[in-house]
Coordinates of C-alpha atoms in Angstrom, one line a residue:
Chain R
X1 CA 102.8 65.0 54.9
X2 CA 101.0 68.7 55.2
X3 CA 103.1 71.1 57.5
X4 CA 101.2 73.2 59.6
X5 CA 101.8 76.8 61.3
X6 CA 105.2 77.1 59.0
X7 CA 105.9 80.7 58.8
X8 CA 105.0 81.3 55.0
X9 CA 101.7 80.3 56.5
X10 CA 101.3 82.5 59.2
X11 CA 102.5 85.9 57.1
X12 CA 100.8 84.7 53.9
X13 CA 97.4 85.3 55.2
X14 CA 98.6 88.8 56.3
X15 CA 100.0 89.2 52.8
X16 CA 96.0 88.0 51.3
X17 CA 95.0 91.2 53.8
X18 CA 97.1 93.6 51.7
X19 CA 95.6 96.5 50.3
X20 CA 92.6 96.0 52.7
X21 CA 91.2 97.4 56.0
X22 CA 90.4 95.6 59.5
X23 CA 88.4 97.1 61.4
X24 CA 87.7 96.9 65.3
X25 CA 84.2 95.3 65.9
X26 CA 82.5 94.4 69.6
X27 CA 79.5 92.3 68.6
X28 CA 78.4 90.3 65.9
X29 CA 76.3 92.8 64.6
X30 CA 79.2 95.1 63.9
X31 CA 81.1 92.3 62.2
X32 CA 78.5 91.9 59.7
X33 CA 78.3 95.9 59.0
X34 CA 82.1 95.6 58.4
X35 CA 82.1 92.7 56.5
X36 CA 79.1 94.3 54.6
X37 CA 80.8 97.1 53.9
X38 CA 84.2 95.1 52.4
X39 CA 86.8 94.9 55.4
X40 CA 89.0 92.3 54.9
X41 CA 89.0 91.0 58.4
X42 CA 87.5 92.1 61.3
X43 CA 89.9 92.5 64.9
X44 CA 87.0 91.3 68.1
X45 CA 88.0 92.5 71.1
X46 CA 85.7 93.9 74.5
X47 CA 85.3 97.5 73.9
X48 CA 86.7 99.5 70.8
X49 CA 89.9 101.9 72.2
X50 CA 87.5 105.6 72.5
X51 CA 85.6 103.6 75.3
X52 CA 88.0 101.8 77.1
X53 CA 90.0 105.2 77.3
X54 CA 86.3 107.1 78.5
X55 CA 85.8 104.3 80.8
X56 CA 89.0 103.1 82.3
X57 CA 89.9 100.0 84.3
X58 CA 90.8 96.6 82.9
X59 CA 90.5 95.9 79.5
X60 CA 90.9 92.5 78.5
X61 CA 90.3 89.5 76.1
X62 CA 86.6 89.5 74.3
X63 CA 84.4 87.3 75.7
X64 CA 85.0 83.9 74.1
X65 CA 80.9 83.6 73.4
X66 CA 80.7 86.8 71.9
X67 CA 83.9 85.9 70.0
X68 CA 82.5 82.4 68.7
X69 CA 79.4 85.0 68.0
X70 CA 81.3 87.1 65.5
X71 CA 83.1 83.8 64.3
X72 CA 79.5 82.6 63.2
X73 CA 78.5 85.7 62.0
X74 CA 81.0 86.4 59.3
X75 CA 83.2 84.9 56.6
X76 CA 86.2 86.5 56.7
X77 CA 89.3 86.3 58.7
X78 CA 88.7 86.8 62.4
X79 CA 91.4 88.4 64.6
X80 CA 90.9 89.3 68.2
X81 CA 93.4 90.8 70.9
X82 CA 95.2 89.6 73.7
X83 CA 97.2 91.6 76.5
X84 CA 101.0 92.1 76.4
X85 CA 102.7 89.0 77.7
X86 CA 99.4 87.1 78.5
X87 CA 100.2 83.9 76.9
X88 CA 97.0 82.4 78.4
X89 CA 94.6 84.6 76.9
X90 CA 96.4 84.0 73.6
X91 CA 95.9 80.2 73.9
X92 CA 92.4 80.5 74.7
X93 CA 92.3 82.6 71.5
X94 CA 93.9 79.4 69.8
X95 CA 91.5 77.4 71.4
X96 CA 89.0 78.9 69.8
X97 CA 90.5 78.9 66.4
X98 CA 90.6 83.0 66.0
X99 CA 92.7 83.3 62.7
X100 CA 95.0 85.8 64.2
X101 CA 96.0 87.2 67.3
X102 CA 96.5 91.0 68.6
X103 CA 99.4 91.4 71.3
X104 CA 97.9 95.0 71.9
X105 CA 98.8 98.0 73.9
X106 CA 95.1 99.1 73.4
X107 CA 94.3 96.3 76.4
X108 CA 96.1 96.6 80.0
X109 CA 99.4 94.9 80.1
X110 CA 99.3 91.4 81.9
X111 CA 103.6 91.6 82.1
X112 CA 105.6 95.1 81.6
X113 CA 109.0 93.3 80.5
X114 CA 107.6 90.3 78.6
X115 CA 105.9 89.8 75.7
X116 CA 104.2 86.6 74.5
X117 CA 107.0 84.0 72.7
X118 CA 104.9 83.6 69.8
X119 CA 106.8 80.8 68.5
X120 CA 105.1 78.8 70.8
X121 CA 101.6 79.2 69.0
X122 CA 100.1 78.1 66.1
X123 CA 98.1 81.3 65.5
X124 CA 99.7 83.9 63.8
X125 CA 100.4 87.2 65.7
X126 CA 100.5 91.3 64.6
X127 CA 102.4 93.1 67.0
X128 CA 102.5 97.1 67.1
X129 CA 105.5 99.1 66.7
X130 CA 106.4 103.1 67.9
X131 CA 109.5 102.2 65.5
X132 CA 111.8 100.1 64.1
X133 CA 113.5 98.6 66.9
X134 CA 110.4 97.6 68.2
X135 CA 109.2 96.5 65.0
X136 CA 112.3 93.9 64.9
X137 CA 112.1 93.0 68.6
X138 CA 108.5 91.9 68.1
X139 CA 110.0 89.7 64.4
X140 CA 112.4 88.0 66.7
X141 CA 109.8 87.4 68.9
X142 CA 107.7 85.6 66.1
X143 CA 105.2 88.5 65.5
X144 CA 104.0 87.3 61.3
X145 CA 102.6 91.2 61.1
X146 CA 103.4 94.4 61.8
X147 CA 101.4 97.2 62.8
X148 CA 102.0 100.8 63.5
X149 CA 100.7 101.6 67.1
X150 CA 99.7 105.2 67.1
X151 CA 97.5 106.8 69.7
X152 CA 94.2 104.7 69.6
X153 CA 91.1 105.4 70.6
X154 CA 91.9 109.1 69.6
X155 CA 91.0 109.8 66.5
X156 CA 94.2 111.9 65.8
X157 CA 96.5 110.2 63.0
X158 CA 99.3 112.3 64.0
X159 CA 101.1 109.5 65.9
X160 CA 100.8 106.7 63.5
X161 CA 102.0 109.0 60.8
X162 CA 105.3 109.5 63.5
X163 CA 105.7 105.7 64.2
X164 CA 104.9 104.8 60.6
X165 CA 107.6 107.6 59.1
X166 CA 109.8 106.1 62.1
X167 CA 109.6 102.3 60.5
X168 CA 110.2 103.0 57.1
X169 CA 112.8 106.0 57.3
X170 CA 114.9 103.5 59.7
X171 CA 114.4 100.9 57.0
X172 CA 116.0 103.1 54.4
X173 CA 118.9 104.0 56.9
X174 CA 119.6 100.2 57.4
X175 CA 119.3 99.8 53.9
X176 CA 122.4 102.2 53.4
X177 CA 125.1 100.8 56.3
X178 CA 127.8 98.5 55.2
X179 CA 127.6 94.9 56.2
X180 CA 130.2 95.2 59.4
X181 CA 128.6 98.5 60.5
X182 CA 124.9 96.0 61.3
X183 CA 125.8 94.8 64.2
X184 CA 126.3 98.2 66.1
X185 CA 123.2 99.2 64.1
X186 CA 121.6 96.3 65.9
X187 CA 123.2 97.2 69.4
X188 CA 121.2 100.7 68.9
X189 CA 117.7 99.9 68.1
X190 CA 118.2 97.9 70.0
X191 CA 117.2 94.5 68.0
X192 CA 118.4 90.6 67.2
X193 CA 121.1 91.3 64.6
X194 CA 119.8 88.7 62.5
X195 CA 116.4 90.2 61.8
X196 CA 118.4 93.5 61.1
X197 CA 120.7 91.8 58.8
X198 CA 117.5 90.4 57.1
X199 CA 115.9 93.9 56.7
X200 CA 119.2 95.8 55.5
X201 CA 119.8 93.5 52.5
X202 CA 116.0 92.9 51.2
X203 CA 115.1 96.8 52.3
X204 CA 111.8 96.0 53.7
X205 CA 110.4 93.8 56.4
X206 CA 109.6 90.5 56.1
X207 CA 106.1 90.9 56.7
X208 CA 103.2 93.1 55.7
X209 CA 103.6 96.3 57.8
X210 CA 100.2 97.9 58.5
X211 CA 98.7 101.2 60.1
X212 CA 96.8 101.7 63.3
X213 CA 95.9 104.0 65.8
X214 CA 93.8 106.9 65.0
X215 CA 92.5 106.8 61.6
X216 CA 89.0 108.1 61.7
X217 CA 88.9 109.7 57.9
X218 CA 89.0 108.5 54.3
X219 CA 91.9 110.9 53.7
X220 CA 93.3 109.4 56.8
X221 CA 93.4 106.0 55.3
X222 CA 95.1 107.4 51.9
X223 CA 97.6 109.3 53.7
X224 CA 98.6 106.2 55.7
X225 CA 99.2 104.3 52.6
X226 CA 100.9 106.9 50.9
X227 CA 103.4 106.8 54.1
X228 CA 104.1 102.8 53.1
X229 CA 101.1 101.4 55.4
X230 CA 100.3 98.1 53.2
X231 CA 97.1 98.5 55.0
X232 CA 95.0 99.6 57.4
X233 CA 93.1 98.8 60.8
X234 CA 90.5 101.0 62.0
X235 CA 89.5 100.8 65.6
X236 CA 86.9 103.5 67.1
X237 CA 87.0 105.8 63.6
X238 CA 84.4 103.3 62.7
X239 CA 81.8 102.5 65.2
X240 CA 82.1 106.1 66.9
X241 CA 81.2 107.8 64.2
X242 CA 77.8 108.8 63.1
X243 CA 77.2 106.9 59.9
X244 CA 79.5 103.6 61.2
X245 CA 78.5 101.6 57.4
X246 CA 78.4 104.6 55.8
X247 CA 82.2 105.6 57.1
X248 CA 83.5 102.3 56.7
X249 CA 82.6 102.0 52.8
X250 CA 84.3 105.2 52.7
X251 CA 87.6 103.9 54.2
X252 CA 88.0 100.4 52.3
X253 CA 87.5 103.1 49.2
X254 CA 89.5 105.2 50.4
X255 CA 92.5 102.2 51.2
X256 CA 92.0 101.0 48.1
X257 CA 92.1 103.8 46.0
X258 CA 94.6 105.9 47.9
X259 CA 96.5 107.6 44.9
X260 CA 93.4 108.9 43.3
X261 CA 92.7 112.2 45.4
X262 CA 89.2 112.3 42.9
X263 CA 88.1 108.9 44.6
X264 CA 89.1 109.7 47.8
X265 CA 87.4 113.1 47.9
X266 CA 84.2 111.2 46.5
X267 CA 84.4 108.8 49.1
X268 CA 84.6 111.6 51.7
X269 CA 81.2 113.2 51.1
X270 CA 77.5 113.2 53.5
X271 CA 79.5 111.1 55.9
X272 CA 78.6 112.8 59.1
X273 CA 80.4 113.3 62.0
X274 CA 83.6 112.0 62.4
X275 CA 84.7 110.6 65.8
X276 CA 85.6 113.6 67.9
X277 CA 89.1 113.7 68.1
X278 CA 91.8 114.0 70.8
X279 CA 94.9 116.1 71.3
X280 CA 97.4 113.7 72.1
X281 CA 99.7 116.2 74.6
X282 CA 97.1 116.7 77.6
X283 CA 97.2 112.5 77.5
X284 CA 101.2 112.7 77.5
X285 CA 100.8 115.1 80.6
X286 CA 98.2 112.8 82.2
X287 CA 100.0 109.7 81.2
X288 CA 97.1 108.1 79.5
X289 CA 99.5 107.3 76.3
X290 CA 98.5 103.8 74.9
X291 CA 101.8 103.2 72.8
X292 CA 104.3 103.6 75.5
X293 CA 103.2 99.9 77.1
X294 CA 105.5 97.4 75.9
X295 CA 108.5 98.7 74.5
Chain S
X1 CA 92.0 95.9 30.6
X2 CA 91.8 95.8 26.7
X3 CA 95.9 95.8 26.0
X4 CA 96.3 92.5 29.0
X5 CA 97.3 89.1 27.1
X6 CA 96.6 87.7 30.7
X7 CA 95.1 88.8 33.9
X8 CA 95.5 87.2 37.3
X9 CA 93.2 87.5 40.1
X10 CA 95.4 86.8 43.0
X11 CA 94.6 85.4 46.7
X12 CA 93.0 87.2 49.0
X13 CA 88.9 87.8 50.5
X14 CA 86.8 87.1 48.1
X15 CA 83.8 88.9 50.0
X16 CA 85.8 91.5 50.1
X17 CA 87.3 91.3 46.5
X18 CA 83.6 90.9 45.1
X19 CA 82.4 94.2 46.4
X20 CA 85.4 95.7 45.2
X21 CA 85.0 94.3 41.4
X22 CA 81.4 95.8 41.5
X23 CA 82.6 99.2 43.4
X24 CA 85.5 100.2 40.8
X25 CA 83.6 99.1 38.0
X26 CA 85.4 96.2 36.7
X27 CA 83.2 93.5 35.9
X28 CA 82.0 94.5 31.9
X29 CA 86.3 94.4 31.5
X30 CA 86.9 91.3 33.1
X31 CA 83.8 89.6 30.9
X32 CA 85.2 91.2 28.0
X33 CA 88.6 89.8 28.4
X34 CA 87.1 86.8 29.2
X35 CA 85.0 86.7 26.5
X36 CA 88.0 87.3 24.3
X37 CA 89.8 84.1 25.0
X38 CA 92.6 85.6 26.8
X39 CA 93.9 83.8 29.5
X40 CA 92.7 84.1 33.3
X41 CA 94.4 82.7 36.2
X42 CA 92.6 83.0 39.7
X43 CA 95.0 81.4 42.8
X44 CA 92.5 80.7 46.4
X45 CA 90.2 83.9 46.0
X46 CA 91.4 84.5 42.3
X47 CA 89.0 80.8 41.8
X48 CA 86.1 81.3 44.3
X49 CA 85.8 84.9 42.3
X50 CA 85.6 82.9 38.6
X51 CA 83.3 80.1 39.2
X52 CA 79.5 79.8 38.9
X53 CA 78.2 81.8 41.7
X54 CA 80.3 84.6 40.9
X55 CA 81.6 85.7 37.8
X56 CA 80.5 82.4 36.2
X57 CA 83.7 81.8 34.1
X58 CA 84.7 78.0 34.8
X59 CA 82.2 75.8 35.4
X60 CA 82.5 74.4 39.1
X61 CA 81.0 75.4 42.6
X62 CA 84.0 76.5 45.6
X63 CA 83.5 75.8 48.8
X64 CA 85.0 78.7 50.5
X65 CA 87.7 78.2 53.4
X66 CA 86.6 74.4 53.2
X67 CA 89.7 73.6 55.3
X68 CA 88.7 75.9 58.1
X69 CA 90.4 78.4 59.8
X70 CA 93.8 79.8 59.9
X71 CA 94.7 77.0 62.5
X72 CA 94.0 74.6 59.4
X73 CA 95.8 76.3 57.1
X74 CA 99.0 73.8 55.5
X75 CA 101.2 73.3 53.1
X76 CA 102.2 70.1 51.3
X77 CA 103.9 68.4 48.0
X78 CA 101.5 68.4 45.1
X79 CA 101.1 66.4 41.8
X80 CA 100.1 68.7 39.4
X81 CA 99.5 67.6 35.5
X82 CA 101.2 69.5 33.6
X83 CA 103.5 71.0 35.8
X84 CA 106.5 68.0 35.7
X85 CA 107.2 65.0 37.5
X86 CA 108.7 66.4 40.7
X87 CA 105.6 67.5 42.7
X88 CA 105.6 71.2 44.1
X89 CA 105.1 73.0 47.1
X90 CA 101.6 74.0 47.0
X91 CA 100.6 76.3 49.9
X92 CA 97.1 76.4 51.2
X93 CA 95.6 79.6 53.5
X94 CA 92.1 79.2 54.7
X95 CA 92.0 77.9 51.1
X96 CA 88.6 76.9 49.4
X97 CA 88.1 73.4 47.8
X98 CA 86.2 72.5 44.5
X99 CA 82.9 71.2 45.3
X100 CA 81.5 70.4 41.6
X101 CA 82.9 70.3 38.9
X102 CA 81.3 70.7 35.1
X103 CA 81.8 68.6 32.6
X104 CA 84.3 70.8 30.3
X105 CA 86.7 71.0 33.5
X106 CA 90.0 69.2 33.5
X107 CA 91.3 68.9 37.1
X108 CA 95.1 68.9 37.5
X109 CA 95.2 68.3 41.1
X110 CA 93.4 67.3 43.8
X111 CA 94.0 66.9 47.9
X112 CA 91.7 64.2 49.8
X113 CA 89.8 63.9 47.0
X114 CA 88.8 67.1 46.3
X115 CA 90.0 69.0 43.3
X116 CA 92.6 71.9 44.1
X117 CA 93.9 73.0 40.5
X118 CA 91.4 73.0 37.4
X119 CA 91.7 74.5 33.7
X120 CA 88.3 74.9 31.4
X121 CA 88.9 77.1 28.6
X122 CA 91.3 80.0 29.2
X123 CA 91.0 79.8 32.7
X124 CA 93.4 77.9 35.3
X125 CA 92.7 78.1 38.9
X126 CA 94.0 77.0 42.0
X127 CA 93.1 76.8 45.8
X128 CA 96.7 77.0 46.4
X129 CA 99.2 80.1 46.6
X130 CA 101.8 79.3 43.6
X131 CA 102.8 83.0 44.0
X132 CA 103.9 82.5 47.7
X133 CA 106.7 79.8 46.6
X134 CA 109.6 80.3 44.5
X135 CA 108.5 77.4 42.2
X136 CA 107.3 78.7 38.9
X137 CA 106.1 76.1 37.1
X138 CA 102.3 76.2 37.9
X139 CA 102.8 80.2 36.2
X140 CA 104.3 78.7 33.6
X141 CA 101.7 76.4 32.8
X142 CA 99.6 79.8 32.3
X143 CA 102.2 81.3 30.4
X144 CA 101.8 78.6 28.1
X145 CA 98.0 79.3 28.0
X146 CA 98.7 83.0 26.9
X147 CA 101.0 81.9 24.1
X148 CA 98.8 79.6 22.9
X149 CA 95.9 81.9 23.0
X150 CA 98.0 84.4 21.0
X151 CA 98.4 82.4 18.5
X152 CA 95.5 82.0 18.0
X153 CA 94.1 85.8 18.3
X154 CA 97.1 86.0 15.5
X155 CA 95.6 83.3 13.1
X156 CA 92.4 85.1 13.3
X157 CA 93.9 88.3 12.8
X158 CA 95.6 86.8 9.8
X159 CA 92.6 85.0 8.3
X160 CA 90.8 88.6 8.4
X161 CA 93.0 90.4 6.6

């Protein structure tokens, strides 16, 4: 008999999106410029993170039509995000048969103690991380994919190289204790002592880790997978830039290429304008941090 | 490419791995190792990527994530020909079928009726994942296929000189 929604399943179509990028898209018209211009998947949600920080209020789900839109307009895998701890929107993403699911600090939290038990669905989840206890506590939740969270919607890598450098330097220190020394290790992160037994004796996580949150350059993208990113997701870099095709060509070049500086530097000429960026401490001060919901 | 005995185009989006072939120049290598007899194996992606509307290297037409989405995605025991008695554990991920299949193609497994492991030439292909299980008998099926073929680069190699 086939078995569906095993977990081999749900990270071994993150481990397909290795090596690739997945970028943020709002309509199906963007979906097709991404695909166009060789993402491997494409994340749907209502408004990329630049706008819903400009614009405040709410942000939730993506319309299901324009979701079923972007669905119909593309071939490759279609993610989309749901709020922290809003189960509901995440089964009406199952309902409509979205290949993965977002539990993302980008939208407003629906709970601020619970996320989603994501054992429960069929759908595979990514889940972001600020480090590696929250990396873990979103494994034992069932999260099949990691992703840094940086500061999205900012243009400013400068977080998700500290939450990145954060995941794999606590990996390495894991990696070091002695077998009886895991369990305070796991009373500290804190995280389920299982998953950090897991990630001490293989030295990695069990799924792909990603970066997100504020790449909005080719050299960006390179430096993220130089940091350990096994790829990348690009929000408002993309679409907020002046050449959106243009830039994303640039970045899936860039992500796949990232060790040859010749490439990369290629890639990084007559694109236009970049997004314009933001310093991330007058946010702190204001308290307009994304990556501080769900801990 | 020109030292590989064997390349393997592995799972993943074969949009996306198209545009890449044509972006880093590798197409002329992967015909010429093609063209040489050495052994190709192409798992989900990897098979969409060799067969007629692509690179053209096995003779059948994929329909791409025939299955559907990721909601559809499985896994299940396989008989594959070749690969011993005891059936393995072949996982499929928004995996393509094989729609048509040429006349030189030898199909080794199917699921529902459509075929889901073929060989023509030195090429073997799958719409499963063999490199997401432990099992290795569908590599070593390939491995076989590179011996073989070096054998026979060597008997030509021989007859020349």
């Amino acid at each position: 008999m086939p078995e569906r929604a095993t977990f081999r399943l749900k990270t071994g179509l993150a481990e397909m999106l290795k090596g690739g990028v997945i970028m943020d898209v709002v309509t199906p018209e963007e979906a097709r410029i991404a695909e166009e211009a060789g993402a491997c998947a494409v994340m749907a949600l209502e408004r990329v993170p630049a706008d819903i920080r400009r614009d405040g209020g709410v942000a939730r789900m993506s319309d299901p039509a324009m979701i079923k839109g972007i669905q119909a307009a593309v071939s490759i895998p279609v993610m989309a995000k749901a709020r922290i701890g809003h189960f509901a929107e995440a089964q009406v993403l199952q309902a409509l048969e979205v290949d993965y699911i977002d539990e993302s600090e980008v939208l407003t939290p629906a709970d601020e103690v619970n996320h989603i038990d994501k054992y429960a669905f069929e759908v595979p989840f990514v889940c972001g991380a600020t480090n590696l206890g929250e990396a873990l506590r979103r494994l034992g939740e069932g999260a099949a994919m990691i992703r840094s969270k940086g500061e999205a919607g900012t243009g400013n890598v400068v977080e998700a190289v500290r939450h990145m450098r954060e995941i794999t330097t606590g990996i390495r220190r894991l990696s070091l204790l002695r077998p009886e020394e895991l369990a305070a290790a796991a009373k500290e992160l804190p995280a389920p002592l299982e998953v950090v037994q897991e990630v001490a004796a293989s030295g990695r996580l069990p799924v792909p880790l990603f970066c997100a949150g504020g790449i909005a350059t080719p050299a960006d993208a390179a430096l993220m997978m130089q940091l350990g990113a096994e790829g990348n997701f690009v929000g408002s870099g993309i679409f907020k830039s002046a050449d959106p095709a243009r830039r994303a060509r640039a970045i899936v070049e860039a992500t796949t290429h990232f060790e040859d500086a010749e490439r990369v530097a290629a890639a990084s000429i007559g694109l236009g304008e970049a997004m314009s960026g933001l310093e991330i401490a007058p946010l702190a001060e204001q308290g307009a941090l994304l990556q501080h919901r769900g801990g | 490419m020109e030292s590989l005995d064997g390349l393997v185009i592995p799972g993943g989006e074969s949009t996306t791995m198209t545009r890449l072939i044509a972006s880093a120049g590798l197409e002329d290598g992967l015909r010429e190792h093609h063209a040489a007899g050495r052994p190709i194996l192409g798992t989900c992606a990897g098979l969409i990527v060799c067969d007629t509307a692509h690179l053209d290297f096995i003779d059948v037409t994929a329909r791409r994530n025939a299955f559907g989405s990721q909601l559809q995605s499985f896994e299940a025991d396989l008989e594959v020909l070749g690969a011993g008695e005891e059936p393995l554990r072949a996982v499929f991920i928004r995996a393509p079928w094989v729609e048509r299949t040429g006349e030189g193609v030898e199909v080794l497994a199917s699921w529902e009726g459509h075929p889901v492991a073929i060989r023509e030439g030195g090429v073997l292909a799958s719409a499963f994942h063999p490199e997401l299980t432990d099992d290795p008998r569908f590599h070593a099926l390939f491995m076989a296929m590179i011996t073989t073929a070096q054998g026979h680069e060597q008997e030509r190699g021989a007859a020349r000189g």
